[in-house]
Coordinates of C-alpha atoms and ligand atoms in Angstrom, one line a residue:
M1 CA -16.9 -1.8 -5.5
M2 CA -13.2 -2.1 -4.5
R3 CA -12.4 -2.3 -0.9
V4 CA -9.5 -0.5 0.0
G5 CA -7.6 -0.6 3.6
M6 CA -5.7 2.1 4.9
A7 CA -3.6 2.9 7.6
A8 CA -1.4 5.5 9.0
D9 CA 0.9 6.6 12.1
H10 CA 0.9 10.2 13.3
G11 CA 3.1 11.1 9.9
G12 CA 0.4 10.1 7.5
F13 CA -2.7 10.9 9.8
T14 CA -3.9 14.0 8.2
L15 CA -3.4 12.6 4.5
K16 CA -5.0 9.3 5.5
G17 CA -8.2 11.4 6.6
Q18 CA -8.0 13.5 3.3
V19 CA -7.5 10.5 1.2
A20 CA -10.4 8.3 2.7
E21 CA -12.7 11.2 2.0
L22 CA -11.7 11.6 -1.6
L23 CA -12.0 7.6 -2.1
R24 CA -15.4 7.5 -0.5
G25 CA -16.8 10.3 -3.0
S26 CA -15.1 8.4 -5.8
G27 CA -17.3 5.2 -4.7
Y28 CA -14.6 3.3 -2.9
E29 CA -15.0 1.3 0.2
V30 CA -12.4 2.4 2.7
V31 CA -11.6 -0.1 5.9
D32 CA -9.5 2.0 8.1
F33 CA -7.0 0.1 10.3
G34 CA -6.2 3.4 12.2
A35 CA -4.6 5.5 13.6
H36 CA -8.0 6.9 14.6
E37 CA -6.5 9.6 16.5
L38 CA -3.8 12.0 16.0
N39 CA -1.1 10.8 18.9
P40 CA 2.5 12.0 18.2
E41 CA 3.6 9.0 19.9
D42 CA 2.1 6.3 18.0
D43 CA 4.3 3.2 16.1
Y44 CA 3.5 2.8 12.5
P45 CA 3.7 -1.1 13.0
D46 CA 0.7 -0.9 15.1
F47 CA -1.5 0.1 12.1
I48 CA 0.5 -1.0 9.1
I49 CA 0.5 -4.6 10.0
P50 CA -3.2 -5.1 10.6
L51 CA -3.6 -3.4 7.2
A52 CA -1.0 -5.9 5.7
R53 CA -2.6 -8.7 7.2
A54 CA -5.8 -7.8 5.8
V55 CA -4.5 -7.5 2.4
A56 CA -3.0 -10.8 2.5
A57 CA -5.9 -12.5 3.6
A58 CA -7.9 -10.9 0.7
E59 CA -10.2 -9.1 3.4
V60 CA -9.6 -5.9 1.5
D61 CA -8.6 -5.3 -2.4
R62 CA -5.8 -3.1 -1.8
G63 CA -3.9 -1.2 0.8
V64 CA -2.8 2.2 1.5
A65 CA 0.1 2.7 4.2
L66 CA 1.3 6.1 5.2
C67 CA 3.8 7.0 7.7
G68 CA 6.0 10.2 7.8
S69 CA 8.2 9.2 4.8
G70 CA 6.7 5.9 3.8
V71 CA 9.7 4.0 4.7
G72 CA 8.5 2.4 7.8
A73 CA 5.3 1.5 6.4
S74 CA 7.0 -0.1 3.6
I75 CA 9.6 -1.9 5.5
A76 CA 6.5 -3.3 8.0
A77 CA 4.3 -4.3 5.2
N78 CA 6.5 -6.3 3.3
K79 CA 7.1 -8.6 6.4
I80 CA 3.9 -10.0 5.8
P81 CA 4.0 -12.8 3.4
G82 CA 1.7 -12.2 0.4
V83 CA 2.2 -8.4 0.6
R84 CA 4.0 -6.7 -2.2
A85 CA 4.3 -3.1 -1.1
G86 CA 6.0 0.0 -2.7
L87 CA 7.1 3.1 -1.5
I88 CA 6.0 5.6 -4.3
H89 CA 6.1 9.3 -4.8
E90 CA 5.8 9.5 -8.9
V91 CA 3.0 8.7 -11.0
F92 CA 5.2 6.0 -13.3
S93 CA 5.6 3.7 -10.7
A94 CA 2.3 4.0 -9.2
H95 CA 0.9 2.2 -12.1
Q96 CA 4.0 0.1 -13.3
G97 CA 4.5 -1.3 -9.9
V98 CA 0.9 -3.0 -10.4
E99 CA 1.5 -3.8 -14.0
D100 CA 4.7 -5.7 -13.6
D101 CA 4.9 -6.6 -10.1
D102 CA 1.4 -7.0 -8.9
M103 CA 2.0 -4.5 -6.2
N104 CA -0.9 -4.8 -3.5
V105 CA 0.0 -2.2 -0.8
F106 CA 0.9 1.4 -1.8
C107 CA 3.0 3.2 0.6
L108 CA 3.6 6.9 0.7
G109 CA 4.9 9.7 3.0
G110 CA 2.5 12.2 4.6
R111 CA 5.7 14.4 5.0
V112 CA 6.8 13.9 1.4
V113 CA 3.7 14.8 -0.6
G114 CA 0.9 17.0 -0.6
P115 CA -2.8 15.8 -0.8
A116 CA -3.1 16.7 -4.4
L117 CA -0.1 14.5 -5.6
A118 CA -1.1 11.7 -3.2
W119 CA -4.4 11.6 -4.4
E120 CA -3.2 11.4 -8.1
L121 CA -0.9 8.6 -7.2
I122 CA -3.3 6.8 -5.2
K123 CA -5.9 6.9 -8.1
T124 CA -3.2 5.7 -10.5
F125 CA -2.4 2.7 -8.3
L126 CA -5.9 1.8 -7.6
T127 CA -7.0 1.7 -11.3
A128 CA -3.9 -0.3 -12.5
H129 CA -4.0 -4.1 -13.3
F130 CA -1.3 -6.6 -13.3
S131 CA -0.4 -7.6 -16.8
G132 CA 0.0 -11.0 -16.2
A133 CA 2.8 -11.3 -18.6
P134 CA 4.9 -14.5 -18.4
R135 CA 8.0 -12.8 -17.4
H136 CA 6.5 -10.8 -14.9
Q137 CA 4.8 -13.9 -13.4
R138 CA 8.2 -15.9 -13.7
R139 CA 9.8 -13.0 -11.8
L140 CA 7.1 -12.9 -9.0
A141 CA 7.5 -16.6 -8.8
K142 CA 10.9 -16.3 -7.8
V143 CA 10.1 -13.7 -5.0
Q144 CA 7.4 -16.0 -3.7
A145 CA 9.7 -19.1 -3.6
L146 CA 11.8 -17.1 -1.3
E147 CA 8.9 -16.1 0.7
N148 CA 7.8 -19.8 0.9
H149 CA 11.3 -20.8 2.2
E150 CA 11.6 -23.0 -1.2
V151 CA 14.9 -21.5 -2.0
G152 CA 17.5 -20.3 0.6
L153 CA 18.2 -17.1 1.7
Ligands
RB5_1 C1 7.5 8.9 12.8 O1 7.9 10.3 13.3 C2 8.2 8.7 11.7 O2 9.4 8.3 11.8 C3 7.4 7.8 10.9 O3 6.3 8.4 10.7 C4 8.0 7.2 9.3 O4 8.3 8.2 8.7 C5 8.8 6.2 9.6 O5 9.3 5.8 8.4

């Protein structure tokens, strides 16, 4: 069973609950990194960073990170080494981001898309697989070298 970590601030809180229910109903294990209540004053890094750390540590298989636009979530998640997060609102990138770029955190704006499209996109993300093609591995190795400070910024 795939373990999916989820996190959201107030901008993605309602969508997180809707998607988590659909995921559990489809046989996924959901690990909820909060927010656990709707607080309009909460801050997305407080939830997104623990989720991103869990993905990087392989405590969950993949992550779904939500905020109002998805922008803050993607910025925060990508600060954690080992995370490859994408902000995605259309179906092509939802699978291509995994197939080519081995995306492991899917970011989405709860104020941008409704629950039906969000569910289609997240299902697409979770069922996609990294191709492992040499050219994609080569490109990811260059990103990883930067992350590992093996090359200069
Ligand atoms: C919070 O109001 C909002 O700024 C946040 O959810 C997110 O959209 C940031 O990128």
